[in-house]
Structures are given as C-alpha cells and as structure tokens.
CSV table of C-alpha atoms and ligand atoms in Angstrom, one decimal:
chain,number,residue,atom,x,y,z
A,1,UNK,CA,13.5,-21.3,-10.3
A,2,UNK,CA,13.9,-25.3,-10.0
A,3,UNK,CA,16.8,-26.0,-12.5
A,4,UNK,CA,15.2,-29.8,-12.1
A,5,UNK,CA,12.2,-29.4,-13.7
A,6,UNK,CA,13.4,-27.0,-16.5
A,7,UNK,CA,16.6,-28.8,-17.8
A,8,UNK,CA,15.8,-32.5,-18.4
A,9,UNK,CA,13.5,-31.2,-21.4
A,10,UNK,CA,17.0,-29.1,-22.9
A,11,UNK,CA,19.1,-31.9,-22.4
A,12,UNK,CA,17.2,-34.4,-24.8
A,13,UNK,CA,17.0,-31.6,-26.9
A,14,UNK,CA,20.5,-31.1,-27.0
A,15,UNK,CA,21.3,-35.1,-26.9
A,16,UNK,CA,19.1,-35.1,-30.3
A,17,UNK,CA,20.8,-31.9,-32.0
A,18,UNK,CA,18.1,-29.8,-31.5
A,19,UNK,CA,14.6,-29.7,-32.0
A,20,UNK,CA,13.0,-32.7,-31.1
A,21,UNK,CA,10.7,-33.0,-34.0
A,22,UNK,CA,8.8,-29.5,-32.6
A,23,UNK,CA,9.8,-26.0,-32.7
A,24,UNK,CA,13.2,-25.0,-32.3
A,25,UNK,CA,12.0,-22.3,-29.9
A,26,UNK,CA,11.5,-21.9,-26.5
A,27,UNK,CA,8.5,-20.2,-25.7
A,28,UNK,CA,6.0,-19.4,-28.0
A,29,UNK,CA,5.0,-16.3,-26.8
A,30,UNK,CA,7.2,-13.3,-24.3
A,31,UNK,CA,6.9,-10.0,-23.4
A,32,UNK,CA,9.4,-7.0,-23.7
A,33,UNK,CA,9.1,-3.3,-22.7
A,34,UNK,CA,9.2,-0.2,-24.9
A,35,UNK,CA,12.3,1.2,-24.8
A,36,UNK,CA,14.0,-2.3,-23.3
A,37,UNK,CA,15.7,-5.1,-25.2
A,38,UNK,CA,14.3,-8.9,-25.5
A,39,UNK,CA,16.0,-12.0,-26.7
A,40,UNK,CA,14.2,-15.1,-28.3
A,41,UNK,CA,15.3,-18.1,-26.6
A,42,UNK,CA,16.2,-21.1,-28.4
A,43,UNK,CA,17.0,-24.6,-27.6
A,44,UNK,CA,19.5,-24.7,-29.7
A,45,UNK,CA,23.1,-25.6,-28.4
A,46,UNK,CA,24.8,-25.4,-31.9
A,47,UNK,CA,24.2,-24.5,-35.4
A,48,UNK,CA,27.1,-26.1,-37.0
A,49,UNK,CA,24.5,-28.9,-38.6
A,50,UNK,CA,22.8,-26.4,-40.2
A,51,UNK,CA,22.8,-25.0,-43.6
A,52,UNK,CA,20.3,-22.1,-43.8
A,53,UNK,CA,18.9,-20.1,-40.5
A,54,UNK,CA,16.6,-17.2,-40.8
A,55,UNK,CA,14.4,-15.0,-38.8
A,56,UNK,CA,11.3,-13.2,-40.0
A,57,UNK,CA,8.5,-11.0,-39.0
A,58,UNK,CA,4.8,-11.5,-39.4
A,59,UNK,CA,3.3,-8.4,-39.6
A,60,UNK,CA,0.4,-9.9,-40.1
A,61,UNK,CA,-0.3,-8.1,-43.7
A,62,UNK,CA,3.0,-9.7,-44.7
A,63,UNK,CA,6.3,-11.9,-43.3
A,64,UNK,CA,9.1,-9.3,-43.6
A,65,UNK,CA,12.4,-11.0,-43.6
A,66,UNK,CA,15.0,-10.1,-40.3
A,67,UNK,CA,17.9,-12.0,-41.6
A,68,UNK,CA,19.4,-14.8,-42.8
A,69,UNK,CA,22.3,-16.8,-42.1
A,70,UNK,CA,24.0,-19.9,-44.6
A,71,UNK,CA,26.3,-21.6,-42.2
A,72,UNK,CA,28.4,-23.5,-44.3
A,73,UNK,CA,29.6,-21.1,-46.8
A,74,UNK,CA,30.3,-18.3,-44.5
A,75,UNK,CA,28.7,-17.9,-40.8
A,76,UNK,CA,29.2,-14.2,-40.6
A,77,UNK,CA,27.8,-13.5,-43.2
A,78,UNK,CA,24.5,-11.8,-41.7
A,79,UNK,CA,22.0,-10.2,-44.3
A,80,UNK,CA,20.1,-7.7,-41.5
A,81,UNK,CA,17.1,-7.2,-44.3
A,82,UNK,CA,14.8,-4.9,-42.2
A,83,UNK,CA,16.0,-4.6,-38.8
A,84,UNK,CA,19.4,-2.5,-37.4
A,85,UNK,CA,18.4,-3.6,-34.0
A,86,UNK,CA,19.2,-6.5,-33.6
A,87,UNK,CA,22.1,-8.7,-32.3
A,88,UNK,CA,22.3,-12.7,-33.4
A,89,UNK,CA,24.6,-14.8,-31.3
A,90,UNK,CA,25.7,-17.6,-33.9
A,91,UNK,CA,25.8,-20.2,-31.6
A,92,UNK,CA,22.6,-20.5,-30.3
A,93,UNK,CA,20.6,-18.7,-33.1
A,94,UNK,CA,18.6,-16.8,-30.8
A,95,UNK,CA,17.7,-12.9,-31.7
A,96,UNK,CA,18.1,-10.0,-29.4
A,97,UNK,CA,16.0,-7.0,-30.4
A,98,UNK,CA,15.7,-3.9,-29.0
A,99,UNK,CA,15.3,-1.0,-27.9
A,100,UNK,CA,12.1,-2.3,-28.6
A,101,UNK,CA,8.9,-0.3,-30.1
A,102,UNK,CA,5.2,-0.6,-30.0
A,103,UNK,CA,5.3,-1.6,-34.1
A,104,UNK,CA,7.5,-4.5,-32.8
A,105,UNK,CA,4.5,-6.1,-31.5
A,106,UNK,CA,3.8,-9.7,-33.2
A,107,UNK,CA,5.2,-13.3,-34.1
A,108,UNK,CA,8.4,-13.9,-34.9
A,109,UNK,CA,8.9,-16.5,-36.8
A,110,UNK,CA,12.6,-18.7,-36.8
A,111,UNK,CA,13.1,-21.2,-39.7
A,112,UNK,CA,16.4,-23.4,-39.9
A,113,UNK,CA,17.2,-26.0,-42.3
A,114,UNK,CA,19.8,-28.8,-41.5
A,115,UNK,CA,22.5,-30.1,-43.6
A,116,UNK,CA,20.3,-32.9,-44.6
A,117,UNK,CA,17.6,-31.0,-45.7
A,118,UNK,CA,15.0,-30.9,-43.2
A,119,UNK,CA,13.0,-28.1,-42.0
A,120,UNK,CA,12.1,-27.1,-38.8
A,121,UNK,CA,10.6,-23.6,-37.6
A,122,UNK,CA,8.7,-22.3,-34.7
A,123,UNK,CA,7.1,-19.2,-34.0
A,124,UNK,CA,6.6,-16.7,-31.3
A,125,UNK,CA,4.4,-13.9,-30.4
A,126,UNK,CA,5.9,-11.1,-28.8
A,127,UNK,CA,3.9,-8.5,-26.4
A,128,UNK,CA,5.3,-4.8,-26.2
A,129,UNK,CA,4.2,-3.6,-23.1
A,130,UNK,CA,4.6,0.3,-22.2
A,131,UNK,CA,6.8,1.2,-19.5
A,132,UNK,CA,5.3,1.5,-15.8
A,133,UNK,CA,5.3,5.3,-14.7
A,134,UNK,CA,3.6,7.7,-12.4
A,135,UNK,CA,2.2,5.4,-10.1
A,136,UNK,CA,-0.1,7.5,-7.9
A,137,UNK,CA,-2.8,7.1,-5.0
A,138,UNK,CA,-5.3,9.5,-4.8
A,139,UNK,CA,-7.9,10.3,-1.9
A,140,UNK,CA,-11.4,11.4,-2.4
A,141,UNK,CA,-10.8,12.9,1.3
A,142,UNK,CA,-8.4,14.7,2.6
A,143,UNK,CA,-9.5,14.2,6.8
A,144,UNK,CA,-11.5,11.6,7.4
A,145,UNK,CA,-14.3,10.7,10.8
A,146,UNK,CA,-14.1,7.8,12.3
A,147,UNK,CA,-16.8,5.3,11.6
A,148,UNK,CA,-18.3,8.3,9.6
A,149,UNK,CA,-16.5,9.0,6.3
A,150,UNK,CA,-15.8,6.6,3.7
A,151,UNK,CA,-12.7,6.9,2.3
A,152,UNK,CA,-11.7,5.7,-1.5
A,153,UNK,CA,-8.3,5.7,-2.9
A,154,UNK,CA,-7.6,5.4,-6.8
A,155,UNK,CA,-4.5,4.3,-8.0
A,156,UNK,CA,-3.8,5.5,-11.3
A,157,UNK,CA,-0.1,5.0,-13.5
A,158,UNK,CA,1.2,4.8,-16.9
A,159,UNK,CA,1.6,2.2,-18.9
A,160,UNK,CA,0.8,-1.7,-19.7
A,161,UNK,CA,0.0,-3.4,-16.0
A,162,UNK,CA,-2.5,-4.8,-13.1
A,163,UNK,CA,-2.4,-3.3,-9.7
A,164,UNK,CA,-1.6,-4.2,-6.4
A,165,UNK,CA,-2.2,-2.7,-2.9
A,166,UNK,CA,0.4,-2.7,-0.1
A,167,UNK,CA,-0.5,-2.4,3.7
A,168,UNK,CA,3.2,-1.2,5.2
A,169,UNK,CA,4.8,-4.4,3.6
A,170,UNK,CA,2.2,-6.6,3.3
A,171,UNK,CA,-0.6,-7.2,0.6
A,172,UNK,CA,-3.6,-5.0,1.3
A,173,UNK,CA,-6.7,-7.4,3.0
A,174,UNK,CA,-9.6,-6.7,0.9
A,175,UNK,CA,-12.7,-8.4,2.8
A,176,UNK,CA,-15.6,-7.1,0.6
A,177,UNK,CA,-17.4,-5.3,3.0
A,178,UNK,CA,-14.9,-3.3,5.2
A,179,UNK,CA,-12.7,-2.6,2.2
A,180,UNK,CA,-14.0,-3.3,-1.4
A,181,UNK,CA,-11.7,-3.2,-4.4
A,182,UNK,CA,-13.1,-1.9,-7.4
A,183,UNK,CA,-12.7,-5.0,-11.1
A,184,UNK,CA,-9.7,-3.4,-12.5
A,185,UNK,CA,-8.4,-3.4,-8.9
A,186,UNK,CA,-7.4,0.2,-8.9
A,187,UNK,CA,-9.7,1.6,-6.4
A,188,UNK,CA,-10.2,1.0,-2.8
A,189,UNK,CA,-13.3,1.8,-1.0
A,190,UNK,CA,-12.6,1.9,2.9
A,191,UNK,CA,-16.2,2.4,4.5
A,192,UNK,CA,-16.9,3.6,8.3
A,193,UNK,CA,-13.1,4.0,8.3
A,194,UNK,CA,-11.0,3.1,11.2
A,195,UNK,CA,-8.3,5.3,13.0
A,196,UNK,CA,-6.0,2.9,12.1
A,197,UNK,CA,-7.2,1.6,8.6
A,198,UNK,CA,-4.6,4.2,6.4
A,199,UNK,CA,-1.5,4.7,8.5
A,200,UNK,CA,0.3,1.4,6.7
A,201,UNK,CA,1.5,3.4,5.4
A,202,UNK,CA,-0.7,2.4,1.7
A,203,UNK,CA,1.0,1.6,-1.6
A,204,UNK,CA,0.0,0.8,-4.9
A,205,UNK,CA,1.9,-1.2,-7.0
A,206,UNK,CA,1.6,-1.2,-10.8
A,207,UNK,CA,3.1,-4.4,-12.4
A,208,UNK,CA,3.3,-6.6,-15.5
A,209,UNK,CA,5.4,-9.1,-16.4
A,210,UNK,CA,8.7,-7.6,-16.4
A,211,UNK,CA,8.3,-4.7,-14.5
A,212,UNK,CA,6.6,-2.9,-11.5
A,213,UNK,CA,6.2,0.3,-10.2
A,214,UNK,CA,5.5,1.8,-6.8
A,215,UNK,CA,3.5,4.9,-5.2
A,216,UNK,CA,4.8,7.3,-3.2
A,217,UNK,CA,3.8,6.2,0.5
A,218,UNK,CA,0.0,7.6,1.2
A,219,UNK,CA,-1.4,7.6,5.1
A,220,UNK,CA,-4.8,9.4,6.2
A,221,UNK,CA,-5.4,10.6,9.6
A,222,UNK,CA,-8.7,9.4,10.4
A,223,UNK,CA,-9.9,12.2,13.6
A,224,UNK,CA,-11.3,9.5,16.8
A,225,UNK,CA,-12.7,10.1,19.8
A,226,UNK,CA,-12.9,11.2,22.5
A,227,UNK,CA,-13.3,8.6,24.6
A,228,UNK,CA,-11.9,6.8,27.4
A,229,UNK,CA,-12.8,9.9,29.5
A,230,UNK,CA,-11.3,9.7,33.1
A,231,UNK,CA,-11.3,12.9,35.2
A,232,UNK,CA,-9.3,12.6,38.4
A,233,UNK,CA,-9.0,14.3,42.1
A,234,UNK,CA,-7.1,15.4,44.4
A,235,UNK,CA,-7.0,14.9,47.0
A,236,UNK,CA,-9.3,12.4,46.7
A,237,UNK,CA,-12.3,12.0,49.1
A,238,UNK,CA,-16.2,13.4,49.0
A,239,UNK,CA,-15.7,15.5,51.8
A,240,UNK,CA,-12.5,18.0,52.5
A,241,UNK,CA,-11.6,20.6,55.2
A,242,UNK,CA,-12.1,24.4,54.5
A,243,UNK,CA,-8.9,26.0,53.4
A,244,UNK,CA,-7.8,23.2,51.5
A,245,UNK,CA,-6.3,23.2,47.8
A,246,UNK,CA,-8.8,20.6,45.3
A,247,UNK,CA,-7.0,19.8,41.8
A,248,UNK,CA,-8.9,17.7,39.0
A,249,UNK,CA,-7.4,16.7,36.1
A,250,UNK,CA,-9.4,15.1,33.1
A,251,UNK,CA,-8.1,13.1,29.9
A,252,UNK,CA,-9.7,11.4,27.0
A,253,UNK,CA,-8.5,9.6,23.7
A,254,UNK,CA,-9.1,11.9,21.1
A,255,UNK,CA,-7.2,12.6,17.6
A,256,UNK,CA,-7.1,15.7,17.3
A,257,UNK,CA,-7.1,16.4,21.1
A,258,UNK,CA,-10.0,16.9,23.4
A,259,UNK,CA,-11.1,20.6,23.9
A,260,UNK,CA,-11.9,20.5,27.4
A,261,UNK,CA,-14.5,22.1,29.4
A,262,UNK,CA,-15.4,21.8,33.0
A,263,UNK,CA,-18.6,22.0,35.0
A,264,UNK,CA,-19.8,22.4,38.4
A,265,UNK,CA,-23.2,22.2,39.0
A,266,UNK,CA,-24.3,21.5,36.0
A,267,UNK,CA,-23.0,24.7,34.6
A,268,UNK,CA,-20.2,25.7,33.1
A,269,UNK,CA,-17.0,27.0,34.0
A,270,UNK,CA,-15.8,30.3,32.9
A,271,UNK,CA,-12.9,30.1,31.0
A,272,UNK,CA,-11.8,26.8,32.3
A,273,UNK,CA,-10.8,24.9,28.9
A,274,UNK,CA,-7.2,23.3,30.5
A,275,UNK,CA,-6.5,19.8,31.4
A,276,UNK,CA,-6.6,20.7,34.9
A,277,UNK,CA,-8.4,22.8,37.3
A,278,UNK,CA,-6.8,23.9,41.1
A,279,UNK,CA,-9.5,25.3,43.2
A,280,UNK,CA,-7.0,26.8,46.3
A,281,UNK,CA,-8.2,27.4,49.6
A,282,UNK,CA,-11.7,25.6,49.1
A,283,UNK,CA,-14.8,27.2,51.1
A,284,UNK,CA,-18.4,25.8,51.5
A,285,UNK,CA,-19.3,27.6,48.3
A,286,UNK,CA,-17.4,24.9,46.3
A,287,UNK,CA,-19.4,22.4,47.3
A,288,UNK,CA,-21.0,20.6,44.7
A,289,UNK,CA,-20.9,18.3,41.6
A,290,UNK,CA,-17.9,18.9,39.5
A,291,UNK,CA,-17.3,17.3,36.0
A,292,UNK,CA,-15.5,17.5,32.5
A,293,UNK,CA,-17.0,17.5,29.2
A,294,UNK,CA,-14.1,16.6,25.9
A,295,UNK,CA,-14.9,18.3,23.4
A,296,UNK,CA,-13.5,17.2,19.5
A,297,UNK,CA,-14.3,19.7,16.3
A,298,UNK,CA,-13.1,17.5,14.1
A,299,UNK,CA,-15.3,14.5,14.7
A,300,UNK,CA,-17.9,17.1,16.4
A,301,UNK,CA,-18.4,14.2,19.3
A,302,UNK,CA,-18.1,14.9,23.1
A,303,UNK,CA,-18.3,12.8,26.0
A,304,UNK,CA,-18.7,13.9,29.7
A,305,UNK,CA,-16.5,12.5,33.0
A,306,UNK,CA,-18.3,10.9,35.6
A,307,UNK,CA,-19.1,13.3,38.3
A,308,UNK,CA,-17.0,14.0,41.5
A,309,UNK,CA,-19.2,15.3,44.2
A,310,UNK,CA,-17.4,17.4,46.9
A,311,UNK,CA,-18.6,18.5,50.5
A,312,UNK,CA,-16.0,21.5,51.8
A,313,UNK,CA,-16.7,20.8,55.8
A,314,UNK,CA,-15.6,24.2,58.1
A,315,UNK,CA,-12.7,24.1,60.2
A,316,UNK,CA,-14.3,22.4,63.3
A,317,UNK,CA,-11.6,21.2,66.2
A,318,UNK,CA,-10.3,17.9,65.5
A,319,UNK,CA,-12.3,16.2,68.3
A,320,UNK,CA,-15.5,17.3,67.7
A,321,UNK,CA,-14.6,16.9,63.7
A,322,UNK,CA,-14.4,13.3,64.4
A,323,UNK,CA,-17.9,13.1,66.7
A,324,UNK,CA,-19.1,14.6,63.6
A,325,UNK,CA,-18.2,11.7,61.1
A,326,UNK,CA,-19.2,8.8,63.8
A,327,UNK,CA,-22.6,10.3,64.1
A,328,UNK,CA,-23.0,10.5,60.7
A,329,UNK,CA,-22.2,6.5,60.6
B,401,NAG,C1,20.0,-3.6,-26.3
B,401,NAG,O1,20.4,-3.8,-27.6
B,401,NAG,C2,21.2,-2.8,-28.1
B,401,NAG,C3,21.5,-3.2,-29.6
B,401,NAG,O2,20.6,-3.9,-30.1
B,401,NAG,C4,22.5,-2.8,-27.3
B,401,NAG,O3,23.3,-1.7,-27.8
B,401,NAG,C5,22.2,-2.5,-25.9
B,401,NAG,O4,23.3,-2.6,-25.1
B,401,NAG,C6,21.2,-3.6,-25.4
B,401,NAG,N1,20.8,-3.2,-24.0
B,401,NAG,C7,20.8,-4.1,-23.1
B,401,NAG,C8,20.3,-3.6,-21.7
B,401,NAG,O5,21.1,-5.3,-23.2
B,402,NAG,C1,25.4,-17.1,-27.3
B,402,NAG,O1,24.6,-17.8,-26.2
B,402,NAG,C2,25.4,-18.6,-25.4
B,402,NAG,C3,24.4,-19.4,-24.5
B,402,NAG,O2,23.5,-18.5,-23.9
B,402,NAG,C4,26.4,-17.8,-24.6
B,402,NAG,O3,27.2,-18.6,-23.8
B,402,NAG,C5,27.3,-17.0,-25.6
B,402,NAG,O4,28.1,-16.2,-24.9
B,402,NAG,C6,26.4,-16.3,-26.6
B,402,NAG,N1,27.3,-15.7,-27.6
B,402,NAG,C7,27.2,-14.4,-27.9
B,402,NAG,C8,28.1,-13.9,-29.0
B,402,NAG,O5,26.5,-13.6,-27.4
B,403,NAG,C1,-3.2,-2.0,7.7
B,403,NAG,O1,-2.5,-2.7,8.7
B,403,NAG,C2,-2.8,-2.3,10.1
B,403,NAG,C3,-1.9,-3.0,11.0
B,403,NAG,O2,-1.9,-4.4,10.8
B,403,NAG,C4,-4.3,-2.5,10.3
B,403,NAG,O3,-4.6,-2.1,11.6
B,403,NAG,C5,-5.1,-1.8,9.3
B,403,NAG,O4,-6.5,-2.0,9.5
B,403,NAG,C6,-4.7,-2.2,7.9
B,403,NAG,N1,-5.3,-1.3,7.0
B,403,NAG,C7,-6.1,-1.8,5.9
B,403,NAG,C8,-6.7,-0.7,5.1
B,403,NAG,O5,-6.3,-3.0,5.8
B,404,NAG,C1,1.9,10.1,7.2
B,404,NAG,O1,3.0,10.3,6.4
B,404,NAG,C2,3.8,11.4,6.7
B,404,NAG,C3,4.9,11.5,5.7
B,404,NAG,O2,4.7,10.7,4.6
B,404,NAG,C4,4.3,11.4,8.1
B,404,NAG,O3,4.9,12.6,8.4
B,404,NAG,C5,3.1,11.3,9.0
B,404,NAG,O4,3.5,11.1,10.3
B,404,NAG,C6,2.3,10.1,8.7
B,404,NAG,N1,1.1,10.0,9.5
B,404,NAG,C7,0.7,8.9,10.1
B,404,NAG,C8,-0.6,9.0,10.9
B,404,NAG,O5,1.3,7.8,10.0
B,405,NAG,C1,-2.6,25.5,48.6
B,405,NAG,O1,-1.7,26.0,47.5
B,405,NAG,C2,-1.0,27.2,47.9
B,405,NAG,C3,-0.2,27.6,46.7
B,405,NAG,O2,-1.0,27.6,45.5
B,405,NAG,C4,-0.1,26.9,49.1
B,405,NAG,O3,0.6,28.0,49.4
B,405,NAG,C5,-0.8,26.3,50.2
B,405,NAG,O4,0.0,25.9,51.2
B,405,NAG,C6,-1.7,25.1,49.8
B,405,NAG,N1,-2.5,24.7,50.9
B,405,NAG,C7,-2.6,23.5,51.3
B,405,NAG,C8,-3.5,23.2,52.5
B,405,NAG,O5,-2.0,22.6,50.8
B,406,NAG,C1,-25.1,16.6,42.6
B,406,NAG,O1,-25.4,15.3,42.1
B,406,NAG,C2,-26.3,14.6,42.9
B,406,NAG,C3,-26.4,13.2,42.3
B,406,NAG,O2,-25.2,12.6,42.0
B,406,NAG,C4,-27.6,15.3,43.0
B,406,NAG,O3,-28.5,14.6,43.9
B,406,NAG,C5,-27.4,16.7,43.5
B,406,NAG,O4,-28.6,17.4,43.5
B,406,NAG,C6,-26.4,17.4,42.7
B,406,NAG,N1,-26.1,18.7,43.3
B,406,NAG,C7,-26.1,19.9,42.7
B,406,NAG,C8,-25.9,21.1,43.4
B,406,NAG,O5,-26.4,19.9,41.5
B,407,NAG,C1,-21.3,11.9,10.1
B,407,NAG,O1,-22.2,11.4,9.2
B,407,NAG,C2,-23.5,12.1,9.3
B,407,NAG,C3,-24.4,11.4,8.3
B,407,NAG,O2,-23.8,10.6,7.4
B,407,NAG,C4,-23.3,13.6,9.0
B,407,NAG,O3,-24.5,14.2,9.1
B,407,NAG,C5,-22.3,14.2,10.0
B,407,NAG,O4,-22.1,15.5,9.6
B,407,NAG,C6,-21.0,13.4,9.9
B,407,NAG,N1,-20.1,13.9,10.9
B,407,NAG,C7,-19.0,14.5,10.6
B,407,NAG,C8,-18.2,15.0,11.8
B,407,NAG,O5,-18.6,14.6,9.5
C-alpha cells in the first residue's frame, strides 16, 4: 500500500490529539475469521488526555459493555465486563478480540471522554466470516471428445467466499460462449471442448477478504483425432522391380493413438493393425492400390491415407527394361 495517501489523514489527527471532531476509529466496518483474531484500529496515538475509555457491544437487542478504562486514577485498571478474549493496548485504545466466533458478529462501539469533558465515539461493524476449507473441482465427465462433449466443472468449498478460476497461473478466460461461468461463479461450462482447453492445469480459488483457499490441480484429457494422416513408402516410386522389399509406414495425430488398419485394393488386410507394413520380395500379384485407415475408439472417428498405387514390373534385362520406360513416354 501507498504510505502517501494513507498517513497525511493520521498525522492531522494526531497533530489535533485525536479525533478530529469524527469518530475516533478507523474503519467503520472489518472482517475477521472464525477461529482468528481481529483488532479495531484506532487513530489514537495517546490516551493520556483522556479520562474515561470504554468499549461496548451492540447486540443489537441490547449494548453489552466490553470494558472500561478511567485513565487518570489508575490506567490498569481494566473492568473486562463480558469478554475474556480480548487484549487492550493502553496506548492506542484499540481492542484485539479473538479467537473470534460467529456470535461476535456486529458493531462495536468505542466511546472516550477527554479530560475536558468532551465526548467522542465511533462505531464499527464487524463481519465473521467462516474459514475457507475443502476447496474442490468437480467434472460432470470423466473423458471427454473433442468438439463433441461439453464439459462442466463445479467448484464447491466451505466457508464465507467468492470464487475464482485459475488457468496454470493465470485467471481463467471466460468468453461467454466457448466457456460460460455460471452467477455465483462456481461453475464452468466448457462447450465443444478443445484438446487443450483442461490441461492448465485448472484451479479454483475460494477467497474472501482475508483469506483464500485453493483446489487440488484438476486436468481432463480431451481424446482428438486422428488426423494429419500421412502414410509413407519405400522405396518410393509407382513402379518397382520383382524381388524387391516395399515398406509403408502410416501416422496420424490421435489421443489416444490411432488403431491402424491397412488396405490394398480396397479391402482389407488380414491382421495388419502395425504402424508399418514390409511386403519382402514383391511379385506382380502386389500390384495395386495400397492405403491406411486410423482408427480412434475413443472419439469413434477415422480418417483414411491417401492411396499409393504400385506396379511390381518382372525382372526384364536392364536394356530392354529401359526401352520399356522410353516407349511408354
Ligand atoms: C489471539 O488472541 C489471543 C488472546 O486474545 C492470543 O492468545 C493469541 O495469541 C492471539 N493470536 C494471534 C494470532 O494474534
Ligand atoms: C499498542 O499499539 C502501538 C501502535 O500500534 C504499538 O507500538 C504498541 O506496541 C502497542 N502496545 C501493546 C501493549 O500492544
Ligand atoms: C488454458 O490455457 C491454455 C494455454 O494458454 C489454453 O490453450 C487453454 O485453452 C486454456 N483453457 C481454458 C479453459 O481457457
Ligand atoms: C493431469 O494431471 C496428472 C496429475 O495431476 C498428471 O499425471 C497428468 O499428466 C496430467 N495430464 C495432462 C494431460 O496434463
Ligand atoms: C529384402 O529383405 C530381406 C530381409 O527381410 C533381405 O534379405 C533382402 O536382401 C532384401 N531384398 C532387397 C532387394 O533389398
Ligand atoms: C487403383 O486406383 C486407381 C485410381 O487411383 C483406379 O483407377 C484403379 O482401378 C485402382 N485399382 C484397383 C485394383 O483397385
Ligand atoms: C458426439 O455427439 C453425438 C451427438 O451429440 C453423439 O451421437 C456421438 O455419440 C458423440 N460421439 C462420441 C464419440 O461421444
């Protein structure tokens, strides 16, 4: 915090005494935590003008006295009235009370008297908020398809507090179409999800004004593809020479990977599933159209190669081989 723009204000305060005119106070309203302490800030920077302090607390029904304090005849002595948890430092006159309870919820009310008989008194409302605890994500899926499945996460925690989403580091983008977030802001709706969308990976933050609490990192494996499909060949070539060994090999992008199936004519391959197929000592009989077809169960999508079409020529002296290929031209 600027120290500029907050201590001008104390320092005519202090230049005057104290309370300039208003409410010896602070702030007129603060938060604490169950179970945590909080301390009333004053803008007091002595008491030794004063003759009576006291603190009370408006229960609303009633105004319970805290304690009381004559400076002159003997600062110690503290009456503590209703409260044993409390600590007063004498110089400043602000309260400390805690570990605080929900029933501590309300205004506080601080009333001083100076030695010449004025009266000044401000209050302050004080918020109990419950602790932050069990900050979880949820996932109405637990695989998602890609472009197909709509995913939604739900945040859900204990305790007083707004949410936030986390990307990796960064606040979660919420663009209203893509990704909707729910009024309360603990749900996320992630529609025609992408592969990338949930690997951040995704946390959600529960916060209030004094404290925050974070999920357990979530990530969803969204199943893509395939595509990208490439088969290749080798040799490469349309037309090779009887005898000779013919290897494709086919890949594809594809979470989880491509089941792969090859062709040749149009037909299918028995038991050819690998990512490559070696076709040794080629004859005339595999010529033909050969092709692969990725195959993902997850996203139930499959995508064919394009199609390498072969000629297996016989084993014709290399002379007249060559005639052969200049007639054909
Ligand atoms: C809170 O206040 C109690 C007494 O009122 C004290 O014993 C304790 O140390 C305080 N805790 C903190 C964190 O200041
Ligand atoms: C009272 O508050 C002043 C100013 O914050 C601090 O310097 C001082 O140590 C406090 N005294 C006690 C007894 O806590
Ligand atoms: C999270 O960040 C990654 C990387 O910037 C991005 O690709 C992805 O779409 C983001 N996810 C969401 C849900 O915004
Ligand atoms: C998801 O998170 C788990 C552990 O939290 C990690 O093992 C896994 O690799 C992550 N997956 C992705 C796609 O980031
Ligand atoms: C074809 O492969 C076999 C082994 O699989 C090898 O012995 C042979 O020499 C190869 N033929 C040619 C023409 O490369
Ligand atoms: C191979 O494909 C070509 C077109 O690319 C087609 O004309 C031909 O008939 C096919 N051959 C067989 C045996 O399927
Ligand atoms: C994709 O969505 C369509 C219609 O919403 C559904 O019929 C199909 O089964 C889904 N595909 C997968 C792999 O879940």
């Amino acid at each position: 915090m600027n120290s500029y723009s907050f201590r001008p204000p104390l320092l005519i305060l202090a230049a005057l005494g104290c309370c300039f005119g208003g409410s010896p106070l602070l702030n007129d309203q603060t938060s604490g935590v169950i179970g945590k302490n909080v301390t009333f800030k004053t803008t007091i920077t002595s008491a030794k003008d004063f003759l009576t302090i006291t603190w009370s607390f408006n229960k609303g029904s009633e105004i319970a006295p805290i304690m009381t304090s004559v400076v002159t005849t003997n600062p110690d002595n503290i009456e503590e009235t209703s409260l044993n948890r409390i600590t007063y430092n004498k110089t400043t006159c602000e309260l400390q009370l805690g570990p605080l309870v929900k029933e501590d919820e309300g205004e506080y009310i601080l009333s001083v008297v100076t030695l010449k008989g004025k009266s000044l008194s401000g209050q302050i409302d004080l918020n109990v908020l419950e602790p932050v605890t069990d900050v979880k994500i949820s996932s109405n899926l637990s695989e998602a398809v890609e472009l197909n499945s709509t995913v939604v996460l739900t945040c859900s925690a204990k305790g007083s507090f707004t949410y936030k989403w986390l990307n990796g580091s960064v606040p979660l983008a919420v663009d209203g179409t893509h990704i909707k977030q729910n009024a309360v802001g603990n749900e996320l709706t992630i529609s025609e999800v992408y592969r990338t969308d949930l690997r951040g990976p995704i946390f959600c933050v529960a916060e209030n004004a004094l404290e925050s609490g974070k999920s357990a990192p979530f990530n969803l494996t969204v199943s893509y593809g395939p595509e990208q499909i490439v088969m290749t060949q080798s040799p490469t070539g349309s037309f090779l020479t009887k005898g000779s060994n013919l290897t494709f090999t086919c890949s594809a992008q594809s979470d989880p990977p491509a089941q792969l199936q090859w062709m040749f004519n149009g037909q299918a391959m028995p038991q050819k599933t690998s990512l490559n197929i070696t076709l040794a000592n080629v004859e005339e009989k595999h010529s033909g159209n050969y092709s692969c077809v990725a195959y993902n169960a997850k996203t139930k999508r499959f995508v064919s190669s394009q199609v390498a079409v072969v000629s297996v020529l016989g084993t014709w002296p290399r002379s007249q081989m060559q005639n052969f290929c200049l007639g054909e031209v």
